[in-house]
Amino acid sequence: HRLYGGIVPELASRAHLELLPRLVERALEEARASPADLTAIAVTHAPGLVGSLVVGLAFAKAWGAALGIPVIGVNHIEAHLHSASLEHGDSPLPAVALVVSGGHTELVEVREFGSYRWLGATLDDAAGEAFDKVAKRLGLGFPGGPVIDRLAATGRPDAFTFPRPM
Protein backbone atom coordinates (compact mmCIF):
# COMPACT_ATOMS: atom_id res chain seq x y z
CA HIS A 1 0.00 0.00 0.00
CA ARG A 2 3.07 2.21 0.31
CA LEU A 3 2.97 2.94 -3.42
CA TYR A 4 -0.50 4.51 -3.03
CA GLY A 5 0.12 6.26 0.28
CA GLY A 6 -2.58 4.35 2.12
CA ILE A 7 -4.65 1.22 2.32
CA VAL A 8 -6.40 0.30 -0.92
CA PRO A 9 -9.30 -2.01 0.04
CA GLU A 10 -9.22 -4.07 -3.17
CA LEU A 11 -5.49 -4.70 -2.79
CA ALA A 12 -5.96 -5.58 0.88
CA SER A 13 -8.60 -8.21 0.10
CA ARG A 14 -6.46 -9.70 -2.69
CA ALA A 15 -3.50 -9.85 -0.31
CA HIS A 16 -5.69 -11.65 2.25
CA LEU A 17 -6.65 -14.17 -0.42
CA GLU A 18 -3.02 -14.77 -1.36
CA LEU A 19 -1.43 -14.74 2.10
CA LEU A 20 -4.04 -16.29 4.40
CA PRO A 21 -3.33 -19.97 3.61
CA ARG A 22 0.42 -19.52 4.26
CA LEU A 23 -0.24 -17.47 7.39
CA VAL A 24 -2.47 -20.19 8.89
CA GLU A 25 0.08 -22.86 7.97
CA ARG A 26 2.85 -20.85 9.69
CA ALA A 27 0.70 -20.17 12.77
CA LEU A 28 0.02 -23.91 13.13
CA GLU A 29 3.74 -24.68 12.73
CA GLU A 30 4.69 -22.11 15.39
CA ALA A 31 2.03 -23.53 17.73
CA ARG A 32 3.29 -27.06 16.96
CA ALA A 33 -0.26 -27.99 16.05
CA SER A 34 -1.99 -29.61 13.12
CA PRO A 35 -5.42 -28.93 11.65
CA ALA A 36 -6.65 -32.08 13.43
CA ASP A 37 -5.84 -30.42 16.79
CA LEU A 38 -8.31 -27.59 16.16
CA THR A 39 -11.66 -27.69 17.92
CA ALA A 40 -13.08 -24.44 16.46
CA ILE A 41 -12.10 -21.56 14.21
CA ALA A 42 -12.54 -17.91 15.23
CA VAL A 43 -12.81 -15.31 12.48
CA THR A 44 -13.37 -11.57 12.40
CA HIS A 45 -16.82 -10.80 11.00
CA ALA A 46 -17.04 -7.03 11.66
CA PRO A 47 -16.14 -4.22 11.53
CA GLY A 48 -13.49 -3.94 8.83
CA LEU A 49 -12.84 -3.72 5.13
CA VAL A 50 -15.66 -5.64 3.46
CA GLY A 51 -13.51 -7.42 0.88
CA SER A 52 -11.01 -8.59 3.49
CA LEU A 53 -13.81 -9.75 5.80
CA VAL A 54 -15.43 -11.72 2.96
CA VAL A 55 -12.13 -13.45 2.16
CA GLY A 56 -11.48 -14.28 5.81
CA LEU A 57 -15.00 -15.56 6.42
CA ALA A 58 -14.97 -17.72 3.29
CA PHE A 59 -11.59 -19.18 4.23
CA ALA A 60 -12.70 -19.90 7.82
CA LYS A 61 -16.02 -21.43 6.74
CA ALA A 62 -14.27 -23.67 4.18
CA TRP A 63 -11.75 -24.84 6.76
CA GLY A 64 -14.46 -25.38 9.35
CA ALA A 65 -16.52 -27.43 6.91
CA ALA A 66 -13.51 -29.48 5.80
CA LEU A 67 -12.50 -30.19 9.41
CA GLY A 68 -16.06 -30.60 10.71
CA ILE A 69 -15.58 -27.99 13.44
CA PRO A 70 -17.56 -24.85 14.32
CA VAL A 71 -16.68 -21.39 13.03
CA ILE A 72 -17.15 -18.58 15.53
CA GLY A 73 -17.57 -14.96 14.41
CA VAL A 74 -15.59 -12.41 16.43
CA ASN A 75 -16.17 -8.66 16.57
CA HIS A 76 -12.89 -6.93 15.69
CA ILE A 77 -13.22 -4.15 18.28
CA GLU A 78 -14.37 -6.49 21.05
CA ALA A 79 -11.34 -8.68 20.33
CA HIS A 80 -9.07 -5.67 20.83
CA LEU A 81 -10.79 -4.87 24.12
CA HIS A 82 -9.85 -8.28 25.50
CA SER A 83 -6.60 -9.02 23.62
CA ALA A 84 -4.33 -8.14 26.58
CA SER A 85 -5.78 -11.11 28.46
CA LEU A 86 -3.98 -13.44 26.03
CA GLU A 87 -0.62 -12.41 27.54
CA HIS A 88 -1.57 -11.04 30.94
CA GLY A 89 -4.58 -13.08 32.09
CA ASP A 90 -8.06 -11.78 32.74
CA SER A 91 -8.32 -8.00 32.97
CA PRO A 92 -9.64 -6.45 36.17
CA LEU A 93 -13.14 -5.23 35.37
CA PRO A 94 -14.62 -2.73 35.10
CA ALA A 95 -11.88 -1.03 33.10
CA VAL A 96 -11.36 1.69 30.51
CA ALA A 97 -9.74 0.60 27.26
CA LEU A 98 -8.19 2.58 24.43
CA VAL A 99 -8.65 0.91 21.04
CA VAL A 100 -6.31 2.16 18.32
CA SER A 101 -6.61 -0.06 15.27
CA GLY A 102 -6.96 0.66 11.58
CA GLY A 103 -9.79 3.14 11.22
CA HIS A 104 -10.70 2.98 14.90
CA THR A 105 -9.63 5.14 17.82
CA GLU A 106 -12.08 4.71 20.66
CA LEU A 107 -12.22 4.99 24.42
CA VAL A 108 -14.47 2.29 25.88
CA GLU A 109 -15.69 1.43 29.36
CA VAL A 110 -15.55 -2.36 29.66
CA ARG A 111 -18.09 -3.27 32.34
CA GLU A 112 -17.84 -7.03 31.81
CA PHE A 113 -17.44 -9.32 28.84
CA GLY A 114 -20.13 -8.29 26.35
CA SER A 115 -21.10 -5.12 28.24
CA TYR A 116 -19.50 -1.90 26.96
CA ARG A 117 -20.11 1.83 26.97
CA TRP A 118 -18.41 3.96 24.31
CA LEU A 119 -16.94 7.03 26.01
CA GLY A 120 -15.50 8.71 22.94
CA ALA A 121 -14.01 8.24 19.52
CA THR A 122 -12.28 10.24 16.85
CA LEU A 123 -14.78 11.99 14.60
CA ASP A 124 -12.80 11.79 11.39
CA ASP A 125 -9.60 9.79 11.19
CA ALA A 126 -8.12 7.26 13.53
CA ALA A 127 -4.84 8.16 15.23
CA GLY A 128 -2.89 5.98 12.78
CA GLU A 129 -4.42 7.77 9.82
CA ALA A 130 -3.40 11.11 11.32
CA PHE A 131 0.20 9.85 11.50
CA ASP A 132 -0.06 8.75 7.86
CA LYS A 133 -1.35 12.16 6.75
CA VAL A 134 1.36 14.05 8.65
CA ALA A 135 4.03 11.76 7.22
CA LYS A 136 2.68 12.33 3.73
CA ARG A 137 2.83 16.12 4.18
CA LEU A 138 6.40 15.82 5.45
CA GLY A 139 7.42 13.46 2.61
CA LEU A 140 8.18 10.61 5.02
CA GLY A 141 6.30 7.85 3.19
CA PHE A 142 3.71 5.31 4.27
CA PRO A 143 2.96 4.08 6.85
CA GLY A 144 3.72 7.19 8.88
CA GLY A 145 3.59 5.87 12.43
CA PRO A 146 6.90 3.97 12.58
CA VAL A 147 8.99 6.71 10.93
CA ILE A 148 7.41 9.48 13.03
CA ASP A 149 8.00 7.37 16.16
CA ARG A 150 11.69 6.94 15.26
CA LEU A 151 12.09 10.67 14.57
CA ALA A 152 10.25 11.61 17.76
CA ALA A 153 12.78 9.65 19.81
CA THR A 154 15.50 12.03 18.62
CA GLY A 155 13.41 15.21 19.01
CA ARG A 156 13.56 17.93 21.66
CA PRO A 157 10.70 17.70 24.16
CA ASP A 158 10.99 21.45 24.87
CA ALA A 159 10.83 22.56 21.21
CA PHE A 160 7.14 23.56 21.47
CA THR A 161 4.79 24.41 24.28
CA PHE A 162 1.45 22.72 23.80
CA PRO A 163 -1.69 23.39 25.85
CA ARG A 164 -2.73 20.66 28.21
CA PRO A 165 -5.66 18.72 26.67
CA MET A 166 -8.73 18.39 28.81
PDB file of C-alpha atoms in Angstrom:
ATOM      1  CA  HIS A   1       0.000   0.000   0.000  1.00  0.00           C
ATOM      2  CA  ARG A   2       3.071   2.209   0.310  1.00  0.00           C
ATOM      3  CA  LEU A   3       2.969   2.938  -3.424  1.00  0.00           C
ATOM      4  CA  TYR A   4      -0.503   4.507  -3.034  1.00  0.00           C
ATOM      5  CA  GLY A   5       0.122   6.262   0.278  1.00  0.00           C
ATOM      6  CA  GLY A   6      -2.584   4.352   2.121  1.00  0.00           C
ATOM      7  CA  ILE A   7      -4.649   1.220   2.321  1.00  0.00           C
ATOM      8  CA  VAL A   8      -6.398   0.300  -0.923  1.00  0.00           C
ATOM      9  CA  PRO A   9      -9.297  -2.005   0.043  1.00  0.00           C
ATOM     10  CA  GLU A  10      -9.220  -4.072  -3.166  1.00  0.00           C
ATOM     11  CA  LEU A  11      -5.487  -4.703  -2.792  1.00  0.00           C
ATOM     12  CA  ALA A  12      -5.957  -5.584   0.883  1.00  0.00           C
ATOM     13  CA  SER A  13      -8.597  -8.212   0.102  1.00  0.00           C
ATOM     14  CA  ARG A  14      -6.459  -9.697  -2.689  1.00  0.00           C
ATOM     15  CA  ALA A  15      -3.496  -9.853  -0.306  1.00  0.00           C
ATOM     16  CA  HIS A  16      -5.687 -11.652   2.246  1.00  0.00           C
ATOM     17  CA  LEU A  17      -6.655 -14.168  -0.424  1.00  0.00           C
ATOM     18  CA  GLU A  18      -3.017 -14.770  -1.358  1.00  0.00           C
ATOM     19  CA  LEU A  19      -1.427 -14.740   2.101  1.00  0.00           C
ATOM     20  CA  LEU A  20      -4.044 -16.286   4.397  1.00  0.00           C
ATOM     21  CA  PRO A  21      -3.328 -19.972   3.609  1.00  0.00           C
ATOM     22  CA  ARG A  22       0.421 -19.524   4.257  1.00  0.00           C
ATOM     23  CA  LEU A  23      -0.243 -17.467   7.388  1.00  0.00           C
ATOM     24  CA  VAL A  24      -2.472 -20.186   8.888  1.00  0.00           C
ATOM     25  CA  GLU A  25       0.083 -22.856   7.971  1.00  0.00           C
ATOM     26  CA  ARG A  26       2.847 -20.847   9.687  1.00  0.00           C
ATOM     27  CA  ALA A  27       0.698 -20.172  12.771  1.00  0.00           C
ATOM     28  CA  LEU A  28       0.020 -23.908  13.134  1.00  0.00           C
ATOM     29  CA  GLU A  29       3.738 -24.676  12.735  1.00  0.00           C
ATOM     30  CA  GLU A  30       4.686 -22.111  15.394  1.00  0.00           C
ATOM     31  CA  ALA A  31       2.029 -23.533  17.731  1.00  0.00           C
ATOM     32  CA  ARG A  32       3.291 -27.056  16.964  1.00  0.00           C
ATOM     33  CA  ALA A  33      -0.260 -27.995  16.051  1.00  0.00           C
ATOM     34  CA  SER A  34      -1.989 -29.612  13.124  1.00  0.00           C
ATOM     35  CA  PRO A  35      -5.416 -28.933  11.649  1.00  0.00           C
ATOM     36  CA  ALA A  36      -6.655 -32.080  13.427  1.00  0.00           C
ATOM     37  CA  ASP A  37      -5.839 -30.421  16.789  1.00  0.00           C
ATOM     38  CA  LEU A  38      -8.311 -27.591  16.162  1.00  0.00           C
ATOM     39  CA  THR A  39     -11.664 -27.689  17.921  1.00  0.00           C
ATOM     40  CA  ALA A  40     -13.077 -24.440  16.458  1.00  0.00           C
ATOM     41  CA  ILE A  41     -12.101 -21.556  14.206  1.00  0.00           C
ATOM     42  CA  ALA A  42     -12.541 -17.912  15.228  1.00  0.00           C
ATOM     43  CA  VAL A  43     -12.809 -15.312  12.477  1.00  0.00           C
ATOM     44  CA  THR A  44     -13.367 -11.565  12.403  1.00  0.00           C
ATOM     45  CA  HIS A  45     -16.817 -10.803  10.996  1.00  0.00           C
ATOM     46  CA  ALA A  46     -17.043  -7.034  11.663  1.00  0.00           C
ATOM     47  CA  PRO A  47     -16.137  -4.215  11.525  1.00  0.00           C
ATOM     48  CA  GLY A  48     -13.491  -3.937   8.833  1.00  0.00           C
ATOM     49  CA  LEU A  49     -12.839  -3.720   5.126  1.00  0.00           C
ATOM     50  CA  VAL A  50     -15.663  -5.644   3.462  1.00  0.00           C
ATOM     51  CA  GLY A  51     -13.509  -7.421   0.879  1.00  0.00           C
ATOM     52  CA  SER A  52     -11.007  -8.591   3.490  1.00  0.00           C
ATOM     53  CA  LEU A  53     -13.808  -9.752   5.797  1.00  0.00           C
ATOM     54  CA  VAL A  54     -15.427 -11.723   2.964  1.00  0.00           C
ATOM     55  CA  VAL A  55     -12.133 -13.453   2.163  1.00  0.00           C
ATOM     56  CA  GLY A  56     -11.475 -14.284   5.807  1.00  0.00           C
ATOM     57  CA  LEU A  57     -14.999 -15.556   6.424  1.00  0.00           C
ATOM     58  CA  ALA A  58     -14.974 -17.718   3.288  1.00  0.00           C
ATOM     59  CA  PHE A  59     -11.589 -19.184   4.231  1.00  0.00           C
ATOM     60  CA  ALA A  60     -12.696 -19.895   7.820  1.00  0.00           C
ATOM     61  CA  LYS A  61     -16.019 -21.432   6.744  1.00  0.00           C
ATOM     62  CA  ALA A  62     -14.273 -23.666   4.184  1.00  0.00           C
ATOM     63  CA  TRP A  63     -11.749 -24.842   6.764  1.00  0.00           C
ATOM     64  CA  GLY A  64     -14.459 -25.377   9.352  1.00  0.00           C
ATOM     65  CA  ALA A  65     -16.518 -27.431   6.908  1.00  0.00           C
ATOM     66  CA  ALA A  66     -13.515 -29.476   5.800  1.00  0.00           C
ATOM     67  CA  LEU A  67     -12.499 -30.188   9.409  1.00  0.00           C
ATOM     68  CA  GLY A  68     -16.056 -30.602  10.706  1.00  0.00           C
ATOM     69  CA  ILE A  69     -15.579 -27.985  13.438  1.00  0.00           C
ATOM     70  CA  PRO A  70     -17.559 -24.847  14.318  1.00  0.00           C
ATOM     71  CA  VAL A  71     -16.679 -21.394  13.025  1.00  0.00           C
ATOM     72  CA  ILE A  72     -17.151 -18.576  15.532  1.00  0.00           C
ATOM     73  CA  GLY A  73     -17.571 -14.964  14.414  1.00  0.00           C
ATOM     74  CA  VAL A  74     -15.593 -12.415  16.430  1.00  0.00           C
ATOM     75  CA  ASN A  75     -16.172  -8.664  16.572  1.00  0.00           C
ATOM     76  CA  HIS A  76     -12.895  -6.934  15.690  1.00  0.00           C
ATOM     77  CA  ILE A  77     -13.218  -4.150  18.277  1.00  0.00           C
ATOM     78  CA  GLU A  78     -14.373  -6.493  21.046  1.00  0.00           C
ATOM     79  CA  ALA A  79     -11.343  -8.685  20.332  1.00  0.00           C
ATOM     80  CA  HIS A  80      -9.068  -5.674  20.832  1.00  0.00           C
ATOM     81  CA  LEU A  81     -10.793  -4.869  24.120  1.00  0.00           C
ATOM     82  CA  HIS A  82      -9.851  -8.279  25.500  1.00  0.00           C
ATOM     83  CA  SER A  83      -6.596  -9.016  23.625  1.00  0.00           C
ATOM     84  CA  ALA A  84      -4.333  -8.136  26.580  1.00  0.00           C
ATOM     85  CA  SER A  85      -5.782 -11.107  28.455  1.00  0.00           C
ATOM     86  CA  LEU A  86      -3.978 -13.438  26.028  1.00  0.00           C
ATOM     87  CA  GLU A  87      -0.625 -12.413  27.536  1.00  0.00           C
ATOM     88  CA  HIS A  88      -1.571 -11.041  30.937  1.00  0.00           C
ATOM     89  CA  GLY A  89      -4.577 -13.081  32.090  1.00  0.00           C
ATOM     90  CA  ASP A  90      -8.060 -11.783  32.742  1.00  0.00           C
ATOM     91  CA  SER A  91      -8.325  -8.004  32.972  1.00  0.00           C
ATOM     92  CA  PRO A  92      -9.641  -6.450  36.168  1.00  0.00           C
ATOM     93  CA  LEU A  93     -13.141  -5.229  35.370  1.00  0.00           C
ATOM     94  CA  PRO A  94     -14.619  -2.726  35.097  1.00  0.00           C
ATOM     95  CA  ALA A  95     -11.880  -1.029  33.102  1.00  0.00           C
ATOM     96  CA  VAL A  96     -11.358   1.693  30.510  1.00  0.00           C
ATOM     97  CA  ALA A  97      -9.744   0.598  27.257  1.00  0.00           C
ATOM     98  CA  LEU A  98      -8.187   2.585  24.426  1.00  0.00           C
ATOM     99  CA  VAL A  99      -8.652   0.907  21.039  1.00  0.00           C
ATOM    100  CA  VAL A 100      -6.314   2.156  18.323  1.00  0.00           C
ATOM    101  CA  SER A 101      -6.606  -0.057  15.271  1.00  0.00           C
ATOM    102  CA  GLY A 102      -6.958   0.662  11.578  1.00  0.00           C
ATOM    103  CA  GLY A 103      -9.789   3.144  11.215  1.00  0.00           C
ATOM    104  CA  HIS A 104     -10.704   2.978  14.903  1.00  0.00           C
ATOM    105  CA  THR A 105      -9.627   5.143  17.824  1.00  0.00           C
ATOM    106  CA  GLU A 106     -12.084   4.706  20.657  1.00  0.00           C
ATOM    107  CA  LEU A 107     -12.219   4.988  24.422  1.00  0.00           C
ATOM    108  CA  VAL A 108     -14.469   2.287  25.882  1.00  0.00           C
ATOM    109  CA  GLU A 109     -15.691   1.429  29.364  1.00  0.00           C
ATOM    110  CA  VAL A 110     -15.550  -2.356  29.661  1.00  0.00           C
ATOM    111  CA  ARG A 111     -18.086  -3.266  32.338  1.00  0.00           C
ATOM    112  CA  GLU A 112     -17.843  -7.028  31.807  1.00  0.00           C
ATOM    113  CA  PHE A 113     -17.441  -9.325  28.837  1.00  0.00           C
ATOM    114  CA  GLY A 114     -20.129  -8.289  26.346  1.00  0.00           C
ATOM    115  CA  SER A 115     -21.096  -5.123  28.237  1.00  0.00           C
ATOM    116  CA  TYR A 116     -19.501  -1.897  26.964  1.00  0.00           C
ATOM    117  CA  ARG A 117     -20.110   1.830  26.967  1.00  0.00           C
ATOM    118  CA  TRP A 118     -18.409   3.962  24.313  1.00  0.00           C
ATOM    119  CA  LEU A 119     -16.937   7.033  26.008  1.00  0.00           C
ATOM    120  CA  GLY A 120     -15.503   8.713  22.937  1.00  0.00           C
ATOM    121  CA  ALA A 121     -14.010   8.240  19.522  1.00  0.00           C
ATOM    122  CA  THR A 122     -12.283  10.236  16.849  1.00  0.00           C
ATOM    123  CA  LEU A 123     -14.778  11.995  14.599  1.00  0.00           C
ATOM    124  CA  ASP A 124     -12.796  11.793  11.389  1.00  0.00           C
ATOM    125  CA  ASP A 125      -9.600   9.791  11.191  1.00  0.00           C
ATOM    126  CA  ALA A 126      -8.118   7.256  13.535  1.00  0.00           C
ATOM    127  CA  ALA A 127      -4.839   8.155  15.232  1.00  0.00           C
ATOM    128  CA  GLY A 128      -2.891   5.983  12.780  1.00  0.00           C
ATOM    129  CA  GLU A 129      -4.425   7.768   9.819  1.00  0.00           C
ATOM    130  CA  ALA A 130      -3.397  11.106  11.319  1.00  0.00           C
ATOM    131  CA  PHE A 131       0.200   9.849  11.495  1.00  0.00           C
ATOM    132  CA  ASP A 132      -0.056   8.748   7.859  1.00  0.00           C
ATOM    133  CA  LYS A 133      -1.353  12.160   6.747  1.00  0.00           C
ATOM    134  CA  VAL A 134       1.357  14.053   8.645  1.00  0.00           C
ATOM    135  CA  ALA A 135       4.031  11.758   7.225  1.00  0.00           C
ATOM    136  CA  LYS A 136       2.675  12.327   3.727  1.00  0.00           C
ATOM    137  CA  ARG A 137       2.826  16.124   4.180  1.00  0.00           C
ATOM    138  CA  LEU A 138       6.404  15.818   5.446  1.00  0.00           C
ATOM    139  CA  GLY A 139       7.417  13.464   2.608  1.00  0.00           C
ATOM    140  CA  LEU A 140       8.182  10.613   5.018  1.00  0.00           C
ATOM    141  CA  GLY A 141       6.300   7.849   3.187  1.00  0.00           C
ATOM    142  CA  PHE A 142       3.706   5.314   4.274  1.00  0.00           C
ATOM    143  CA  PRO A 143       2.960   4.078   6.855  1.00  0.00           C
ATOM    144  CA  GLY A 144       3.715   7.191   8.875  1.00  0.00           C
ATOM    145  CA  GLY A 145       3.588   5.873  12.434  1.00  0.00           C
ATOM    146  CA  PRO A 146       6.898   3.968  12.585  1.00  0.00           C
ATOM    147  CA  VAL A 147       8.993   6.706  10.932  1.00  0.00           C
ATOM    148  CA  ILE A 148       7.409   9.478  13.028  1.00  0.00           C
ATOM    149  CA  ASP A 149       8.004   7.371  16.156  1.00  0.00           C
ATOM    150  CA  ARG A 150      11.695   6.944  15.261  1.00  0.00           C
ATOM    151  CA  LEU A 151      12.085  10.666  14.566  1.00  0.00           C
ATOM    152  CA  ALA A 152      10.248  11.614  17.765  1.00  0.00           C
ATOM    153  CA  ALA A 153      12.777   9.650  19.812  1.00  0.00           C
ATOM    154  CA  THR A 154      15.498  12.035  18.617  1.00  0.00           C
ATOM    155  CA  GLY A 155      13.413  15.211  19.012  1.00  0.00           C
ATOM    156  CA  ARG A 156      13.559  17.934  21.657  1.00  0.00           C
ATOM    157  CA  PRO A 157      10.702  17.695  24.161  1.00  0.00           C
ATOM    158  CA  ASP A 158      10.992  21.452  24.872  1.00  0.00           C
ATOM    159  CA  ALA A 159      10.825  22.561  21.211  1.00  0.00           C
ATOM    160  CA  PHE A 160       7.144  23.564  21.473  1.00  0.00           C
ATOM    161  CA  THR A 161       4.791  24.405  24.282  1.00  0.00           C
ATOM    162  CA  PHE A 162       1.455  22.719  23.800  1.00  0.00           C
ATOM    163  CA  PRO A 163      -1.686  23.395  25.846  1.00  0.00           C
ATOM    164  CA  ARG A 164      -2.731  20.659  28.207  1.00  0.00           C
ATOM    165  CA  PRO A 165      -5.657  18.724  26.667  1.00  0.00           C
ATOM    166  CA  MET A 166      -8.733  18.390  28.812  1.00  0.00           C
TER     167      MET A 166
END
